[in-house]
mmCIF file of C-alpha atoms in Angstrom:
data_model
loop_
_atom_site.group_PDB
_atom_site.id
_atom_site.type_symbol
_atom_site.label_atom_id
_atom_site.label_comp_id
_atom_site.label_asym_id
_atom_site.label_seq_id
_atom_site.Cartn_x
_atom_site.Cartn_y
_atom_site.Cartn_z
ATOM 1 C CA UNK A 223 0.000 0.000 0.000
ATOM 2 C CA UNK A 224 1.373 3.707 -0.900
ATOM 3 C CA UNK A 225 -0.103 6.851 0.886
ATOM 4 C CA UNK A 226 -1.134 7.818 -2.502
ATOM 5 C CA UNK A 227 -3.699 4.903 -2.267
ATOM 6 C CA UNK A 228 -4.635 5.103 0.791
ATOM 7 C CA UNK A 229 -5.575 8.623 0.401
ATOM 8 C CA UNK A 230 -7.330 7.357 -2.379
ATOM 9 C CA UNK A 231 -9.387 5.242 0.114
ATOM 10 C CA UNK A 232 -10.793 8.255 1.934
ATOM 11 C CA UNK A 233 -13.711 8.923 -0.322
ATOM 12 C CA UNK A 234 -17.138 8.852 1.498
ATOM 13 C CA UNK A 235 -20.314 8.330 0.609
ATOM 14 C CA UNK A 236 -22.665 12.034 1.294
ATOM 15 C CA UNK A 237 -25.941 11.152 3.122
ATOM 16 C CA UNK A 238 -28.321 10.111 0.843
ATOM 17 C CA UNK A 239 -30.552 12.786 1.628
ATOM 18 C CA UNK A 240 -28.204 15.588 0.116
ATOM 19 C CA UNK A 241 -29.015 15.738 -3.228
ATOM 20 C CA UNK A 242 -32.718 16.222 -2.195
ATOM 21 C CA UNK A 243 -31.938 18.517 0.059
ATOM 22 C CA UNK A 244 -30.062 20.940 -2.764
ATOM 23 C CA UNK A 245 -32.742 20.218 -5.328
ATOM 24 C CA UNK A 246 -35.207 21.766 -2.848
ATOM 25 C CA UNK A 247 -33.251 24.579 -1.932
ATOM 26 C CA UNK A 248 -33.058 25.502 -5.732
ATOM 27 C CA UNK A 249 -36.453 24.888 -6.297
ATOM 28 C CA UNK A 250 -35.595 22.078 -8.768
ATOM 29 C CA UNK A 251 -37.425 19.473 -6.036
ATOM 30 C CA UNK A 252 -40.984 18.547 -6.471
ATOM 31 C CA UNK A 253 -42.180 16.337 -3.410
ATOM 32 C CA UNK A 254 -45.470 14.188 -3.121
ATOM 33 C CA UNK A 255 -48.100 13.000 -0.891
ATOM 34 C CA UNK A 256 -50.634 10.529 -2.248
ATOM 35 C CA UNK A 257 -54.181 10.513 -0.581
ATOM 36 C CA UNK A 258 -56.696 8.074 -0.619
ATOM 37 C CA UNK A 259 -60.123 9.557 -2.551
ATOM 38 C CA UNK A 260 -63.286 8.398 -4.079
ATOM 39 C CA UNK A 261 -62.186 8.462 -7.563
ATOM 40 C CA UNK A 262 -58.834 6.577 -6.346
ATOM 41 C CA UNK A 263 -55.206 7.749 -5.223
ATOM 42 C CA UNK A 264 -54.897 11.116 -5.500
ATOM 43 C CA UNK A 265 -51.004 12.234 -5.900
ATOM 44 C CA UNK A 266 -50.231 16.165 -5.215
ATOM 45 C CA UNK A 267 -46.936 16.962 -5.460
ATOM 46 C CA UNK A 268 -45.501 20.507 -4.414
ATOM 47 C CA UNK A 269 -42.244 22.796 -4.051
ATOM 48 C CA UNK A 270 -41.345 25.813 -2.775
ATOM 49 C CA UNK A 271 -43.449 27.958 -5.085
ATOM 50 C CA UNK A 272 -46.514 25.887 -3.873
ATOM 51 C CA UNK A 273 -48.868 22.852 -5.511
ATOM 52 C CA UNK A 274 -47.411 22.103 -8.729
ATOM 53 C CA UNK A 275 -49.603 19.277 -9.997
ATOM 54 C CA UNK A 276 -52.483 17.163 -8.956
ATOM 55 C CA UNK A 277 -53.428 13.971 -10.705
ATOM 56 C CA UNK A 278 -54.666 10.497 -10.279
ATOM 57 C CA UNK A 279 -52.704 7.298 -10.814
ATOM 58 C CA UNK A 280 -52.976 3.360 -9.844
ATOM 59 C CA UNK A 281 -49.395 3.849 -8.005
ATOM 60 C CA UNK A 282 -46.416 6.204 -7.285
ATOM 61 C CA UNK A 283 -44.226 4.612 -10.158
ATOM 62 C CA UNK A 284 -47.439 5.782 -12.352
ATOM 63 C CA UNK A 285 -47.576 8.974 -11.035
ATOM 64 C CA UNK A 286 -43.313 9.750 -11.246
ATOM 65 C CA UNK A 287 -43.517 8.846 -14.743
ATOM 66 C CA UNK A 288 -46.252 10.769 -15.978
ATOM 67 C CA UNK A 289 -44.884 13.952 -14.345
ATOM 68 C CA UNK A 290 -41.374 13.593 -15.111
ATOM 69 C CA UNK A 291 -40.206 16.852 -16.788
ATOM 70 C CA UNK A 292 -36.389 16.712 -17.228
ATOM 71 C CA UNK A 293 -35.519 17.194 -13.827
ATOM 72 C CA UNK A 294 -37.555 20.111 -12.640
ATOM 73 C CA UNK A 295 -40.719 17.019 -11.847
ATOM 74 C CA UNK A 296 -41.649 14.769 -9.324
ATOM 75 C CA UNK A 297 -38.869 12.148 -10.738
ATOM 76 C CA UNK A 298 -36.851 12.115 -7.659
ATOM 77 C CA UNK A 299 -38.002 9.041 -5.799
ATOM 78 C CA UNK A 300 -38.957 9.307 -2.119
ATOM 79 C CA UNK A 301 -36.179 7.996 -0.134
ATOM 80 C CA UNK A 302 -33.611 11.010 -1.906
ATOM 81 C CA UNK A 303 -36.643 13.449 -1.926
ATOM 82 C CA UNK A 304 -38.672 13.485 1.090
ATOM 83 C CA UNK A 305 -42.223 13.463 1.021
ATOM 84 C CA UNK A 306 -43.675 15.699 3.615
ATOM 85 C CA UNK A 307 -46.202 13.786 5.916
ATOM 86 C CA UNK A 308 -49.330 14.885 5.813
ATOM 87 C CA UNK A 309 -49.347 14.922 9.543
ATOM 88 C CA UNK A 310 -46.956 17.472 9.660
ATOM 89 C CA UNK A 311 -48.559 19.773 7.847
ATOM 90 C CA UNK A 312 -50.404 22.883 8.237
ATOM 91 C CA UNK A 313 -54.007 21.719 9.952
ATOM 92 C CA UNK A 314 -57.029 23.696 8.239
ATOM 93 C CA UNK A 315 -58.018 26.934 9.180
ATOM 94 C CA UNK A 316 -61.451 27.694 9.684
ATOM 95 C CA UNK A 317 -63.624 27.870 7.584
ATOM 96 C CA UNK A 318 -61.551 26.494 4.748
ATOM 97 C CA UNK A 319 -63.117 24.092 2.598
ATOM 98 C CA UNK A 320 -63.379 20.837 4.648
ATOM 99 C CA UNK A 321 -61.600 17.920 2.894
ATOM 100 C CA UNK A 322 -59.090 15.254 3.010
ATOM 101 C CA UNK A 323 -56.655 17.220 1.401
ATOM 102 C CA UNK A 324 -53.183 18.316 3.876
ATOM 103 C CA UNK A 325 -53.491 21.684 2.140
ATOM 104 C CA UNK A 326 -57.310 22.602 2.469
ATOM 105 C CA UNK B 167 -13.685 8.597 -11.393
ATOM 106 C CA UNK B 168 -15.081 11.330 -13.701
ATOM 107 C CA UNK B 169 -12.430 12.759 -15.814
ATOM 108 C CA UNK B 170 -12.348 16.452 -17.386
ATOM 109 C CA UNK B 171 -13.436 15.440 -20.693
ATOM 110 C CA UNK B 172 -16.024 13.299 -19.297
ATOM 111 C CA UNK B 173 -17.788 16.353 -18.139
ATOM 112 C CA UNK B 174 -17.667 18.262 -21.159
ATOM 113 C CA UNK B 175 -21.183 17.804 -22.490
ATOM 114 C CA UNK B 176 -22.603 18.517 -19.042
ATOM 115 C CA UNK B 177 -21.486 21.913 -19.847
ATOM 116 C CA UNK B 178 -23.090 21.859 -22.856
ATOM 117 C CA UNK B 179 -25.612 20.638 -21.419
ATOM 118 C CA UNK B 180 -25.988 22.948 -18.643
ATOM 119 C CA UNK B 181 -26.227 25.863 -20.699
ATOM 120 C CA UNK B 182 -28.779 24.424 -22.870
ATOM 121 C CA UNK B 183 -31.147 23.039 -19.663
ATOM 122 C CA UNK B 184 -29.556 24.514 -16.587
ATOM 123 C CA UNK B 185 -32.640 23.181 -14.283
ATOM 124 C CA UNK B 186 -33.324 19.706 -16.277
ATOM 125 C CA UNK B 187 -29.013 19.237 -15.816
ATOM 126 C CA UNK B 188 -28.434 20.365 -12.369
ATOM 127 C CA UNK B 189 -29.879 17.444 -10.672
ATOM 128 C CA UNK B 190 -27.491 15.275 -12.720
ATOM 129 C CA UNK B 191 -24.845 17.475 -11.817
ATOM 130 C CA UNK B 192 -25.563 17.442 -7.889
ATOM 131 C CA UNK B 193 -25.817 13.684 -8.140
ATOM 132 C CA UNK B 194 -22.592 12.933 -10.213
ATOM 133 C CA UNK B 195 -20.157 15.468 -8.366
ATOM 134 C CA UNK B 196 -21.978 15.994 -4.670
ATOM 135 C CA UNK B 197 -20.071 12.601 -3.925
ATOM 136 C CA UNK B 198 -16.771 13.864 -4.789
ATOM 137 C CA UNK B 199 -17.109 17.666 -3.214
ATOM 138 C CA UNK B 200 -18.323 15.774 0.002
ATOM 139 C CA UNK B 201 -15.440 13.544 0.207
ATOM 140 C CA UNK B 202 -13.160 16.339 -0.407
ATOM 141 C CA UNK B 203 -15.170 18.457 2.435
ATOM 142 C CA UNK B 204 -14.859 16.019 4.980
ATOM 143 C CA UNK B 205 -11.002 15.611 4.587
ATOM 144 C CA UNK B 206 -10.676 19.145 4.312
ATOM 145 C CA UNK B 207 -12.909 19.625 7.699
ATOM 146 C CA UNK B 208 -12.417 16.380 9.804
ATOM 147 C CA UNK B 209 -16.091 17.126 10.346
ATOM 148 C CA UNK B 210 -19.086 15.664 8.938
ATOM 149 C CA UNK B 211 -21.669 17.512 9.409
ATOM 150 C CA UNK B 212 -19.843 20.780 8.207
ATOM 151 C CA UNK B 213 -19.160 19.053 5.244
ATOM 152 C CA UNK B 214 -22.605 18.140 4.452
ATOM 153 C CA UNK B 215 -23.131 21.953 5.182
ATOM 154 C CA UNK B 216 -20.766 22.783 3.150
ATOM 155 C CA UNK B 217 -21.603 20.554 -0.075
ATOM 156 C CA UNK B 218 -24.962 21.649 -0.026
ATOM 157 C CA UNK B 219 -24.232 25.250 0.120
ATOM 158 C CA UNK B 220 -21.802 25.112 -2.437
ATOM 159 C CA UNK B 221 -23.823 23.906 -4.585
ATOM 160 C CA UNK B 222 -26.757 25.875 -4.056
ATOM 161 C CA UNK B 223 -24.440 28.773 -4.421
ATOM 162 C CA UNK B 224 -23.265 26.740 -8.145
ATOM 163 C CA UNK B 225 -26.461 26.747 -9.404
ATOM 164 C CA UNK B 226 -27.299 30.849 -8.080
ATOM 165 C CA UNK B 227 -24.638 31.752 -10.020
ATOM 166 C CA UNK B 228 -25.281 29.121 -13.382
ATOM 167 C CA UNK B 229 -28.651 30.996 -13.408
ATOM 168 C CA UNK B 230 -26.718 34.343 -13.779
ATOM 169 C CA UNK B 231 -24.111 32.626 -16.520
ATOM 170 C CA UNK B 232 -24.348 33.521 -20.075
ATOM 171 C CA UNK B 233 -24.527 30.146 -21.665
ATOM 172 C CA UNK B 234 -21.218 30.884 -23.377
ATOM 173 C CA UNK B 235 -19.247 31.322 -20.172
ATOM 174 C CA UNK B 236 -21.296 28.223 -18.559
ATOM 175 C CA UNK B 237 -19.884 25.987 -21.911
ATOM 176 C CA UNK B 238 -16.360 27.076 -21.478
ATOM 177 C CA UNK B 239 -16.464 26.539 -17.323
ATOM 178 C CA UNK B 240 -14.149 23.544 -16.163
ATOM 179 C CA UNK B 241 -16.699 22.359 -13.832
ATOM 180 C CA UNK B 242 -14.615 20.436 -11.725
ATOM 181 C CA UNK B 243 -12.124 23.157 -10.772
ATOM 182 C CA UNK B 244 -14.745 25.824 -10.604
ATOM 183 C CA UNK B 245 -17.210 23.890 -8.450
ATOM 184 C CA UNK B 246 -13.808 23.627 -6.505
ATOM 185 C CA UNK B 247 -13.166 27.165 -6.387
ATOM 186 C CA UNK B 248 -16.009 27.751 -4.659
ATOM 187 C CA UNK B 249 -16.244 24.679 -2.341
ATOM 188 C CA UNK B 250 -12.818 25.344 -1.083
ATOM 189 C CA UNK B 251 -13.807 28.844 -0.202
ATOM 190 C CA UNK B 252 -16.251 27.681 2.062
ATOM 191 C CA UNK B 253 -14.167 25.354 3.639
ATOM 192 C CA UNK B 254 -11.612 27.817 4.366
ATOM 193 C CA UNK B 255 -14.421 30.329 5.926
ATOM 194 C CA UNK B 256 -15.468 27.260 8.094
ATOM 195 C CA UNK B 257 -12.207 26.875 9.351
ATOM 196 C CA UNK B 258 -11.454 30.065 9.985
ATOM 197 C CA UNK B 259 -15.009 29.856 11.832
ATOM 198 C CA UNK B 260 -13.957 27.038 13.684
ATOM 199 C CA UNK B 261 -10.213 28.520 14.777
ATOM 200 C CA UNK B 262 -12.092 31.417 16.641
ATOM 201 C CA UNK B 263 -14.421 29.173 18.777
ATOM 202 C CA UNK B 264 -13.652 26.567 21.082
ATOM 203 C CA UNK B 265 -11.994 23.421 19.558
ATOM 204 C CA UNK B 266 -13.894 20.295 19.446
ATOM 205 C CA UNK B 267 -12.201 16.721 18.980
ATOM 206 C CA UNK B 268 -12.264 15.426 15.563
ATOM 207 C CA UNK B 269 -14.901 12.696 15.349
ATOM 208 C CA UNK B 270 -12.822 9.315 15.062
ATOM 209 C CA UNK B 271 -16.021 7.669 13.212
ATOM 210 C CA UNK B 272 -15.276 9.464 10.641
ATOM 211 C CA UNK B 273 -12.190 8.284 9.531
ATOM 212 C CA UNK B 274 -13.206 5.328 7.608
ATOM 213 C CA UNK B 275 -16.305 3.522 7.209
ATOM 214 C CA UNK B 276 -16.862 0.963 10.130
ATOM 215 C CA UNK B 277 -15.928 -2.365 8.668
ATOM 216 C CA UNK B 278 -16.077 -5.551 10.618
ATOM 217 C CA UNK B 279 -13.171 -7.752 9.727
ATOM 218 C CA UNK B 280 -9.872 -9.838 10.725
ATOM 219 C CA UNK B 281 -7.244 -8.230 12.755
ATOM 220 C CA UNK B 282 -5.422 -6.969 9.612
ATOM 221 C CA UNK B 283 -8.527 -4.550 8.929
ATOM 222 C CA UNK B 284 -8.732 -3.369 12.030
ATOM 223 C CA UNK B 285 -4.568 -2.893 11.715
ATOM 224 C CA UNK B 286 -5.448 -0.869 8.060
ATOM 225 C CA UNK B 287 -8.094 0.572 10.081
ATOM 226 C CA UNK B 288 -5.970 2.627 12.224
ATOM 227 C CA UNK B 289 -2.900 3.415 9.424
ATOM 228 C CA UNK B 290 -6.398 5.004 8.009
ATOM 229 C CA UNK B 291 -6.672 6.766 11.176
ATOM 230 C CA UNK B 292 -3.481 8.093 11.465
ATOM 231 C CA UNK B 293 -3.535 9.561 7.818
ATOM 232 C CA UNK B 294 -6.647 11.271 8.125
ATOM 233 C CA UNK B 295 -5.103 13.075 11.599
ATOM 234 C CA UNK B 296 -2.139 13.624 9.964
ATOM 235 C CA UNK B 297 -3.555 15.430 6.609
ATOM 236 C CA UNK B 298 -5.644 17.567 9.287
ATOM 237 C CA UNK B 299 -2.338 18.587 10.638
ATOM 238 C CA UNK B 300 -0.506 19.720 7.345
ATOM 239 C CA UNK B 301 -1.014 23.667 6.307
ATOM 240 C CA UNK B 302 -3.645 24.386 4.437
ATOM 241 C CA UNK B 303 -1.923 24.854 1.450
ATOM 242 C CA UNK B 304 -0.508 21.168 1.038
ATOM 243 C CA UNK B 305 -3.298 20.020 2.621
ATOM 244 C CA UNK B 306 -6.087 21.195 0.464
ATOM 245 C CA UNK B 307 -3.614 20.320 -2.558
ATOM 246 C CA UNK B 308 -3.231 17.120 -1.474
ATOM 247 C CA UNK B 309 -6.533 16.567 -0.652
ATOM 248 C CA UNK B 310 -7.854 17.517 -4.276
ATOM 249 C CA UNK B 311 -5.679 15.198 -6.048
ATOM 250 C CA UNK B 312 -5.578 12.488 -4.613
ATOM 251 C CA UNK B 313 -8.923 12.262 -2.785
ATOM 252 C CA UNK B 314 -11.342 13.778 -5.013
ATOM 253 C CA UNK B 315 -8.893 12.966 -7.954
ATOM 254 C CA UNK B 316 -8.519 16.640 -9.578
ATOM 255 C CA UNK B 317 -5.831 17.240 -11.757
ATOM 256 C CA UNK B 318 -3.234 19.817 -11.496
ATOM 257 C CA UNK B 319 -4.681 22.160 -14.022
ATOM 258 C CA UNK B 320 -8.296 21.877 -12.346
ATOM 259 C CA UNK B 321 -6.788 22.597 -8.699
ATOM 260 C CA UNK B 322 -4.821 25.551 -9.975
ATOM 261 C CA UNK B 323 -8.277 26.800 -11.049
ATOM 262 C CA UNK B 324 -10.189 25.769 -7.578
ATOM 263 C CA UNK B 325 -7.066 27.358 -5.635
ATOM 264 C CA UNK B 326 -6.387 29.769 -7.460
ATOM 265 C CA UNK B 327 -2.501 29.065 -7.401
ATOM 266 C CA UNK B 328 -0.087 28.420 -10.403
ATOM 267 C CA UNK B 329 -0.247 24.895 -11.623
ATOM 268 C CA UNK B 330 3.638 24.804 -10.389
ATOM 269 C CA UNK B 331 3.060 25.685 -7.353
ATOM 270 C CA UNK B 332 0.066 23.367 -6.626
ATOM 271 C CA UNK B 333 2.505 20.214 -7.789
ATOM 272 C CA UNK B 334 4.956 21.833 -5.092
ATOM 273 C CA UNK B 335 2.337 22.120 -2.372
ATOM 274 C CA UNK B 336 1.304 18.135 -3.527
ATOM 275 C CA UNK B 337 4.842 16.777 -3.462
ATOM 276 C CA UNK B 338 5.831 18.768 -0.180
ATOM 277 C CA UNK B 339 2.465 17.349 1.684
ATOM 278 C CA UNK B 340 3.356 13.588 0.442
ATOM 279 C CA UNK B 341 6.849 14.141 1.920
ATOM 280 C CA UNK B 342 5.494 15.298 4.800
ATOM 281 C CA UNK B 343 2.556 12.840 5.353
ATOM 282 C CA UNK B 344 5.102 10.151 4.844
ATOM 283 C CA UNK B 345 7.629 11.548 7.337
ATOM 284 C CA UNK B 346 4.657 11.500 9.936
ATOM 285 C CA UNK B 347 4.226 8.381 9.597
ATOM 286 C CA UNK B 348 8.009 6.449 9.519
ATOM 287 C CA UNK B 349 7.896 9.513 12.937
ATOM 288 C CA UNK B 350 5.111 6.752 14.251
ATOM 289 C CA UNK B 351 6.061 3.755 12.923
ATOM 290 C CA UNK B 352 10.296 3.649 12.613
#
């Protein structure tokens, strides 16, 4: 072994989180929930700039591929763009329109 | 290990799609600038912070770039300009509060093994404390060639030091790393 190589060993891997993490913070991120609704799942995804599609699809996969716009879509899957939990978001305020929406 | 000429069309292709490139950009070089953090830190989490701001700050300025000066960008070396920048100001952060031990953990990835891994394991050890202990200028030298895997032109760039003198600041920190260690191990 030469110090050259083992210097060469000292790569490391960024949490795999990271790259979502930028994409959001340029606004290149679109993130997802999927809701359960009468007509079937309901996917809404969302950025910074706000709700940036709403659609129906039989899955996720369905949904990611349908959407995908050269980067700027929902392509990123979940586990290196987080979805935001409905439970964490903002609860209605009243007298919004009542709904199973996170949003409304 | 991405080469120069490998990234080439991403330049092209930046200036053609800046936001349907970037992600491909953050996910092919965010390894490399995060490796190169880390050994430039000894700290983790400030080079996560770091990465990420650098290229946030990347893509700020691509969105200000005439394409023509985004196609004739060496990515590497100015990703690297600004990435060591930020390193530097963290440092220079970190020298005016109170020290805090480098985090052992993150010298190499834990790996369960024989007794010979866990020998490796600490030469590992001993390198990364020792390339935290050369000057910044072999150590960031160092550090981008043969961590990240820059060449001399493209560090000259990031550094913004004469090729010569950034194959002087390599060979000087490779003499010196080495001496460190026959100082440990005679």
């Amino acid at each position: 072994m030469t110090i050259e190589s083992d210097l060469a060993a000292l790569t490391a891997e960024p949490p795999a989180s990271l790259t979502g993490r930028v994409l959001a913070a340029v606004d290149l991120a679109d993130e997802y929930v999927e809701r359960p609704s009468p007509l079937g799942t309901l996917f809404v995804a969302f950025n910074v700039r706000g709700v940036c599609a709403v659609d129906l699809a039989p899955n996720a996969a369905a949904f990611e591929a349908a959407h995908a716009t050269g980067g700027a879509g929902p392509r990123s899957p979940p586990a290196t763009c987080p979805i935001r939990s409905p439970a964490t978001s903002t609860p209605p305020s009243p007298g919004a329109i009542r709904g199973d929406s996170p949003w409304i | 290990m991405t080469s120069m000429t490998d990234l080439e069309p991403m330049t092209a292709r930046l200036a053609a799609d800046l936001t349907g490139t970037f992600p491909d950009l953050v996910r092919e070089l965010s390894g490399g600038l995060f490796s190169g953090a880390l050994r430039l830190l000894g700290d983790r989490q400030d080079a996560e912070d770091v990465t990420q701001e650098a290229l946030v700050r990347a893509y700020r300025a691509l969105e200000s770039y005439p394409t023509d000066r985004i196609e004739q960008l060496q990515l590497r070396g100015w990703l690297w300009t600004i990435t060591a920048n930020l390193c530097r100001n963290r440092l220079r952060q970190r020298a005016r509060r109170p020290t805090t031990p480098i985090d052992p953990s993150i010298a190499v990835e834990p790996s369960p093994g024989p007794a010979d891994e866990a020998v490796r394991s600490e030469t590992i050890d001993e390198l990364v404390g020792h390339l935290l202990s050369l000057p910044w200028p072999m150590r960031s030298a160092v550090v981008l060639r043969h961590v990240v895997g820059l060449g001399a032109d493209e560090i000259a760039i990031a550094l913004d030091r004469p090729a010569g003198t950034v194959r002087s600041d390599i060979h000087r920190g490779l003499a010196r790393l080495r001496t460190l260690y026959t100082e440990e191990h005679p």
